[in-house]
Amino acid sequence: MPVASKALRTCRRLDEVGFSDIVVVRNQVMALRAANKDVFGFHGGEPYFETPQPIKDAMTRALADNQTRYAPSSGIGPLRTAIAEKLRTRNGMKHVKEENVLVTVGGAHALHAAFQSVLDAGDDMLLFSPYWTPIRDMIVMAQARPLLVPTESACKEGVGHALERYFTKATRAIYYNTPQNPSGTVFTRKDAEEVAAFAIKHNLIVIADEAYEDLVYDGDHFSIATLPGMAERTITCYTLSKSYGMTGWRVGYATAPEPFMTAMRKIVLYSTNGVSTPTQWAALAAMNMPQEFLTNQRSEYKKRRDLLVTGLNELGFECAMPAGAFYAFARATHIHKQSRVAASRLLEQAHVATVPGVIFGPQGEGHLRFGYAVPLETIAHGLEALKKYLKR
Ligand SMILES: Cc1ncc(COP(=O)(O)O)c(C=O)c1O
């Protein structure tokens, strides 16, 4: 007798995991562009410049040299050595050695490996909100529960106090992103010290996301792992995507102490088995780019930030000057109090593409995220289009 066929299903742990809402905006923009409409695209999070030539040349050379075979799954030696050196000298993580470095398929995979290595089913994880959307899903995919700590009020009352209020007995870790996507917030050294004291007091692990470390406009970037007592409890994740215009190359890295490094190596081994070998040689060239390259990019972004944020405030959006990353997170309740409605009005009627703030957590409602990693002309023309829309 045939067994009655039941509907096939996927594993339950994916039931609550979402799929990126930003893709919906991207598809709408593509549809408008396909219909020959000019769209001012502020919805993205990709550098406006192309990958620098020395990085592309290193890839070509690697191919010519037949660097096309399996590499060690945690990364080729020269790249891990260069990353360890960068972490020691630029980030001040004096304790880091080559064996504390893992090369990953972008920052996203470093974060995935970190969450999978730290969280058990039923654990809680603290994160500041609004947050980069995939983080919540990555926490849920590890069968843990995200505990949202509102960033704005936390910065006012003190991040240490705020974390205490949301802490539960099941809390195991904190996701600590600075500079932040989507708000552009940069945590101060004092904030980092409070987070560190809190983590040490409750014996928590910190997963630090420093994807935008090179985009801090006022003051310097500060890595929480350098504080006393933090090296042993911090996993720090990086990407080459933003600093070097390498979003499509998919290369990033993480640094962690044991036992987390071994755990993360297992996740990488059994998921991607490492980053493509020629890409790693190109990544080595990126690590060797002169510091002026990063300084120049930062001043280019600062121009964009100033133009956009000043313009938005003149048009009735409320937007504090973001201290880092390349996003302006503007209050847009004069367009509509629901950010999804506000975003679709601006897209349909002004052809200005933004991301509704609510996608980044309930604390983002009433806001729109404008990514300013775009040409200056896009900002100027986009502001014109908004002005026309608001005058109509
Ligand atoms: C806060 C944050 N972390 C990490 C990443 C990861 O970037 P990627 O996977 O492209 O390296 C991003 C990308 O948008 C980000 O915004």
PDB file of N, CA and C in Angstrom, residues 141-197:
ATOM      1  N   MET A 141      17.843  32.146  12.950  1.00  0.00           N
ATOM      2  CA  MET A 141      18.307  30.911  12.285  1.00  0.00           C
ATOM      3  C   MET A 141      19.134  30.052  13.238  1.00  0.00           C
ATOM      4  N   ALA A 142      19.775  30.697  14.210  1.00  0.00           N
ATOM      5  CA  ALA A 142      20.515  29.936  15.226  1.00  0.00           C
ATOM      6  C   ALA A 142      19.581  29.523  16.367  1.00  0.00           C
ATOM      7  N   GLN A 143      18.268  29.699  16.163  1.00  0.00           N
ATOM      8  CA  GLN A 143      17.216  29.326  17.109  1.00  0.00           C
ATOM      9  C   GLN A 143      17.288  30.101  18.421  1.00  0.00           C
ATOM     10  N   ALA A 144      17.853  31.290  18.351  1.00  0.00           N
ATOM     11  CA  ALA A 144      17.914  32.150  19.527  1.00  0.00           C
ATOM     12  C   ALA A 144      16.905  33.284  19.367  1.00  0.00           C
ATOM     13  N   ARG A 145      16.746  34.076  20.447  1.00  0.00           N
ATOM     14  CA  ARG A 145      15.755  35.150  20.430  1.00  0.00           C
ATOM     15  C   ARG A 145      16.448  36.506  20.463  1.00  0.00           C
ATOM     16  N   PRO A 146      16.125  37.396  19.492  1.00  0.00           N
ATOM     17  CA  PRO A 146      16.731  38.730  19.527  1.00  0.00           C
ATOM     18  C   PRO A 146      16.044  39.607  20.574  1.00  0.00           C
ATOM     19  N   LEU A 147      16.811  40.318  21.381  1.00  0.00           N
ATOM     20  CA  LEU A 147      16.261  41.281  22.346  1.00  0.00           C
ATOM     21  C   LEU A 147      16.667  42.669  21.865  1.00  0.00           C
ATOM     22  N   LEU A 148      15.685  43.465  21.461  1.00  0.00           N
ATOM     23  CA  LEU A 148      15.986  44.756  20.838  1.00  0.00           C
ATOM     24  C   LEU A 148      16.167  45.870  21.864  1.00  0.00           C
ATOM     25  N   VAL A 149      17.293  46.534  21.798  1.00  0.00           N
ATOM     26  CA  VAL A 149      17.593  47.666  22.689  1.00  0.00           C
ATOM     27  C   VAL A 149      17.567  48.934  21.825  1.00  0.00           C
ATOM     28  N   PRO A 150      16.605  49.840  22.067  1.00  0.00           N
ATOM     29  CA  PRO A 150      16.522  51.043  21.201  1.00  0.00           C
ATOM     30  C   PRO A 150      17.802  51.884  21.287  1.00  0.00           C
ATOM     31  N   THR A 151      18.441  52.108  20.152  1.00  0.00           N
ATOM     32  CA  THR A 151      19.737  52.805  20.141  1.00  0.00           C
ATOM     33  C   THR A 151      19.631  54.238  20.660  1.00  0.00           C
ATOM     34  N   GLU A 152      18.596  54.948  20.159  1.00  0.00           N
ATOM     35  CA  GLU A 152      18.536  56.380  20.470  1.00  0.00           C
ATOM     36  C   GLU A 152      18.421  56.607  21.973  1.00  0.00           C
ATOM     37  N   SER A 153      17.475  55.877  22.613  1.00  0.00           N
ATOM     38  CA  SER A 153      17.318  56.098  24.057  1.00  0.00           C
ATOM     39  C   SER A 153      18.509  55.537  24.813  1.00  0.00           C
ATOM     40  N   ALA A 154      19.113  54.452  24.300  1.00  0.00           N
ATOM     41  CA  ALA A 154      20.294  53.876  24.969  1.00  0.00           C
ATOM     42  C   ALA A 154      21.433  54.902  24.994  1.00  0.00           C
ATOM     43  N   CYS A 155      21.601  55.622  23.875  1.00  0.00           N
ATOM     44  CA  CYS A 155      22.687  56.617  23.824  1.00  0.00           C
ATOM     45  C   CYS A 155      22.409  57.745  24.799  1.00  0.00           C
ATOM     46  N   LYS A 156      21.105  58.053  25.003  1.00  0.00           N
ATOM     47  CA  LYS A 156      20.764  59.141  25.936  1.00  0.00           C
ATOM     48  C   LYS A 156      20.936  58.693  27.386  1.00  0.00           C
ATOM     49  N   GLU A 157      20.410  57.515  27.708  1.00  0.00           N
ATOM     50  CA  GLU A 157      20.436  57.102  29.125  1.00  0.00           C
ATOM     51  C   GLU A 157      21.746  56.429  29.522  1.00  0.00           C
ATOM     52  N   GLY A 158      22.566  56.068  28.527  1.00  0.00           N
ATOM     53  CA  GLY A 158      23.801  55.320  28.798  1.00  0.00           C
ATOM     54  C   GLY A 158      23.587  53.881  28.351  1.00  0.00           C
ATOM     55  N   VAL A 159      24.460  53.378  27.494  1.00  0.00           N
ATOM     56  CA  VAL A 159      24.229  52.055  26.894  1.00  0.00           C
ATOM     57  C   VAL A 159      24.278  50.943  27.945  1.00  0.00           C
ATOM     58  N   GLY A 160      25.110  51.145  28.972  1.00  0.00           N
ATOM     59  CA  GLY A 160      25.210  50.123  30.033  1.00  0.00           C
ATOM     60  C   GLY A 160      23.876  49.933  30.729  1.00  0.00           C
ATOM     61  N   HIS A 161      23.245  51.055  31.115  1.00  0.00           N
ATOM     62  CA  HIS A 161      21.935  50.995  31.784  1.00  0.00           C
ATOM     63  C   HIS A 161      20.913  50.331  30.887  1.00  0.00           C
ATOM     64  N   ALA A 162      20.910  50.769  29.627  1.00  0.00           N
ATOM     65  CA  ALA A 162      19.908  50.266  28.684  1.00  0.00           C
ATOM     66  C   ALA A 162      20.059  48.743  28.543  1.00  0.00           C
ATOM     67  N   LEU A 163      21.282  48.277  28.414  1.00  0.00           N
ATOM     68  CA  LEU A 163      21.494  46.830  28.254  1.00  0.00           C
ATOM     69  C   LEU A 163      20.981  46.081  29.492  1.00  0.00           C
ATOM     70  N   GLU A 164      21.239  46.637  30.673  1.00  0.00           N
ATOM     71  CA  GLU A 164      20.768  45.989  31.922  1.00  0.00           C
ATOM     72  C   GLU A 164      19.253  45.805  31.885  1.00  0.00           C
ATOM     73  N   ARG A 165      18.561  46.808  31.343  1.00  0.00           N
ATOM     74  CA  ARG A 165      17.093  46.741  31.356  1.00  0.00           C
ATOM     75  C   ARG A 165      16.555  45.632  30.469  1.00  0.00           C
ATOM     76  N   TYR A 166      17.273  45.315  29.397  1.00  0.00           N
ATOM     77  CA  TYR A 166      16.763  44.310  28.462  1.00  0.00           C
ATOM     78  C   TYR A 166      17.362  42.920  28.715  1.00  0.00           C
ATOM     79  N   PHE A 167      18.309  42.838  29.610  1.00  0.00           N
ATOM     80  CA  PHE A 167      19.012  41.588  29.906  1.00  0.00           C
ATOM     81  C   PHE A 167      18.037  40.548  30.497  1.00  0.00           C
ATOM     82  N   THR A 168      18.201  39.300  30.074  1.00  0.00           N
ATOM     83  CA  THR A 168      17.431  38.188  30.659  1.00  0.00           C
ATOM     84  C   THR A 168      18.423  37.128  31.127  1.00  0.00           C
ATOM     85  N   LYS A 169      17.916  36.180  31.889  1.00  0.00           N
ATOM     86  CA  LYS A 169      18.803  35.099  32.366  1.00  0.00           C
ATOM     87  C   LYS A 169      19.341  34.264  31.213  1.00  0.00           C
ATOM     88  N   ALA A 170      18.589  34.255  30.095  1.00  0.00           N
ATOM     89  CA  ALA A 170      19.015  33.433  28.950  1.00  0.00           C
ATOM     90  C   ALA A 170      19.966  34.186  28.014  1.00  0.00           C
ATOM     91  N   THR A 171      20.316  35.430  28.364  1.00  0.00           N
ATOM     92  CA  THR A 171      21.172  36.223  27.459  1.00  0.00           C
ATOM     93  C   THR A 171      22.581  35.648  27.419  1.00  0.00           C
ATOM     94  N   ARG A 172      23.040  35.457  26.178  1.00  0.00           N
ATOM     95  CA  ARG A 172      24.366  34.840  26.026  1.00  0.00           C
ATOM     96  C   ARG A 172      25.352  35.760  25.308  1.00  0.00           C
ATOM     97  N   ALA A 173      24.820  36.681  24.527  1.00  0.00           N
ATOM     98  CA  ALA A 173      25.725  37.481  23.691  1.00  0.00           C
ATOM     99  C   ALA A 173      25.104  38.823  23.315  1.00  0.00           C
ATOM    100  N   ILE A 174      25.970  39.722  22.847  1.00  0.00           N
ATOM    101  CA  ILE A 174      25.543  41.048  22.364  1.00  0.00           C
ATOM    102  C   ILE A 174      26.083  41.227  20.947  1.00  0.00           C
ATOM    103  N   TYR A 175      25.243  41.731  20.059  1.00  0.00           N
ATOM    104  CA  TYR A 175      25.715  42.136  18.724  1.00  0.00           C
ATOM    105  C   TYR A 175      26.009  43.625  18.811  1.00  0.00           C
ATOM    106  N   TYR A 176      27.236  43.990  18.499  1.00  0.00           N
ATOM    107  CA  TYR A 176      27.699  45.369  18.695  1.00  0.00           C
ATOM    108  C   TYR A 176      28.251  45.894  17.372  1.00  0.00           C
ATOM    109  N   ASN A 177      27.454  46.737  16.695  1.00  0.00           N
ATOM    110  CA  ASN A 177      27.805  47.226  15.360  1.00  0.00           C
ATOM    111  C   ASN A 177      28.135  48.723  15.427  1.00  0.00           C
ATOM    112  N   THR A 178      29.359  49.059  15.082  1.00  0.00           N
ATOM    113  CA  THR A 178      29.765  50.465  15.007  1.00  0.00           C
ATOM    114  C   THR A 178      30.803  50.634  13.914  1.00  0.00           C
ATOM    115  N   PRO A 179      30.654  51.648  13.023  1.00  0.00           N
ATOM    116  CA  PRO A 179      29.496  52.485  12.756  1.00  0.00           C
ATOM    117  C   PRO A 179      28.289  51.619  12.344  1.00  0.00           C
ATOM    118  N   GLN A 180      27.111  52.170  12.614  1.00  0.00           N
ATOM    119  CA  GLN A 180      25.913  51.358  12.437  1.00  0.00           C
ATOM    120  C   GLN A 180      25.220  51.540  11.095  1.00  0.00           C
ATOM    121  N   ASN A 181      24.718  50.453  10.603  1.00  0.00           N
ATOM    122  CA  ASN A 181      23.742  50.445   9.529  1.00  0.00           C
ATOM    123  C   ASN A 181      22.430  50.097  10.212  1.00  0.00           C
ATOM    124  N   PRO A 182      21.353  50.877  10.116  1.00  0.00           N
ATOM    125  CA  PRO A 182      21.091  51.954   9.167  1.00  0.00           C
ATOM    126  C   PRO A 182      21.287  53.372   9.730  1.00  0.00           C
ATOM    127  N   SER A 183      21.574  53.546  11.009  1.00  0.00           N
ATOM    128  CA  SER A 183      21.443  54.886  11.593  1.00  0.00           C
ATOM    129  C   SER A 183      22.687  55.748  11.412  1.00  0.00           C
ATOM    130  N   GLY A 184      23.826  55.147  11.081  1.00  0.00           N
ATOM    131  CA  GLY A 184      25.060  55.922  10.977  1.00  0.00           C
ATOM    132  C   GLY A 184      25.651  56.259  12.346  1.00  0.00           C
ATOM    133  N   THR A 185      25.033  55.743  13.403  1.00  0.00           N
ATOM    134  CA  THR A 185      25.537  55.993  14.763  1.00  0.00           C
ATOM    135  C   THR A 185      26.932  55.388  14.926  1.00  0.00           C
ATOM    136  N   VAL A 186      27.795  56.138  15.595  1.00  0.00           N
ATOM    137  CA  VAL A 186      29.114  55.604  15.957  1.00  0.00           C
ATOM    138  C   VAL A 186      29.163  55.576  17.476  1.00  0.00           C
ATOM    139  N   PHE A 187      29.359  54.425  18.055  1.00  0.00           N
ATOM    140  CA  PHE A 187      29.480  54.357  19.509  1.00  0.00           C
ATOM    141  C   PHE A 187      30.812  54.966  19.932  1.00  0.00           C
ATOM    142  N   THR A 188      30.773  55.692  21.042  1.00  0.00           N
ATOM    143  CA  THR A 188      31.996  56.336  21.538  1.00  0.00           C
ATOM    144  C   THR A 188      32.820  55.310  22.317  1.00  0.00           C
ATOM    145  N   ARG A 189      34.028  55.713  22.665  1.00  0.00           N
ATOM    146  CA  ARG A 189      34.858  54.844  23.485  1.00  0.00           C
ATOM    147  C   ARG A 189      34.168  54.572  24.835  1.00  0.00           C
ATOM    148  N   LYS A 190      33.498  55.601  25.350  1.00  0.00           N
ATOM    149  CA  LYS A 190      32.788  55.438  26.638  1.00  0.00           C
ATOM    150  C   LYS A 190      31.654  54.401  26.473  1.00  0.00           C
ATOM    151  N   ASP A 191      30.938  54.470  25.357  1.00  0.00           N
ATOM    152  CA  ASP A 191      29.886  53.463  25.103  1.00  0.00           C
ATOM    153  C   ASP A 191      30.513  52.074  25.097  1.00  0.00           C
ATOM    154  N   ALA A 192      31.635  51.947  24.395  1.00  0.00           N
ATOM    155  CA  ALA A 192      32.300  50.635  24.302  1.00  0.00           C
ATOM    156  C   ALA A 192      32.700  50.149  25.695  1.00  0.00           C
ATOM    157  N   GLU A 193      33.174  51.077  26.519  1.00  0.00           N
ATOM    158  CA  GLU A 193      33.583  50.679  27.875  1.00  0.00           C
ATOM    159  C   GLU A 193      32.383  50.188  28.682  1.00  0.00           C
ATOM    160  N   GLU A 194      31.248  50.841  28.477  1.00  0.00           N
ATOM    161  CA  GLU A 194      30.040  50.407  29.209  1.00  0.00           C
ATOM    162  C   GLU A 194      29.572  49.035  28.730  1.00  0.00           C
ATOM    163  N   VAL A 195      29.622  48.828  27.418  1.00  0.00           N
ATOM    164  CA  VAL A 195      29.212  47.529  26.861  1.00  0.00           C
ATOM    165  C   VAL A 195      30.170  46.449  27.393  1.00  0.00           C
ATOM    166  N   ALA A 196      31.452  46.769  27.415  1.00  0.00           N
ATOM    167  CA  ALA A 196      32.454  45.810  27.878  1.00  0.00           C
ATOM    168  C   ALA A 196      32.229  45.460  29.353  1.00  0.00           C
ATOM    169  N   ALA A 197      31.992  46.483  30.186  1.00  0.00           N
ATOM    170  CA  ALA A 197      31.783  46.239  31.623  1.00  0.00           C
ATOM    171  C   ALA A 197      30.552  45.354  31.816  1.00  0.00           C
TER     172      ALA A 197
END
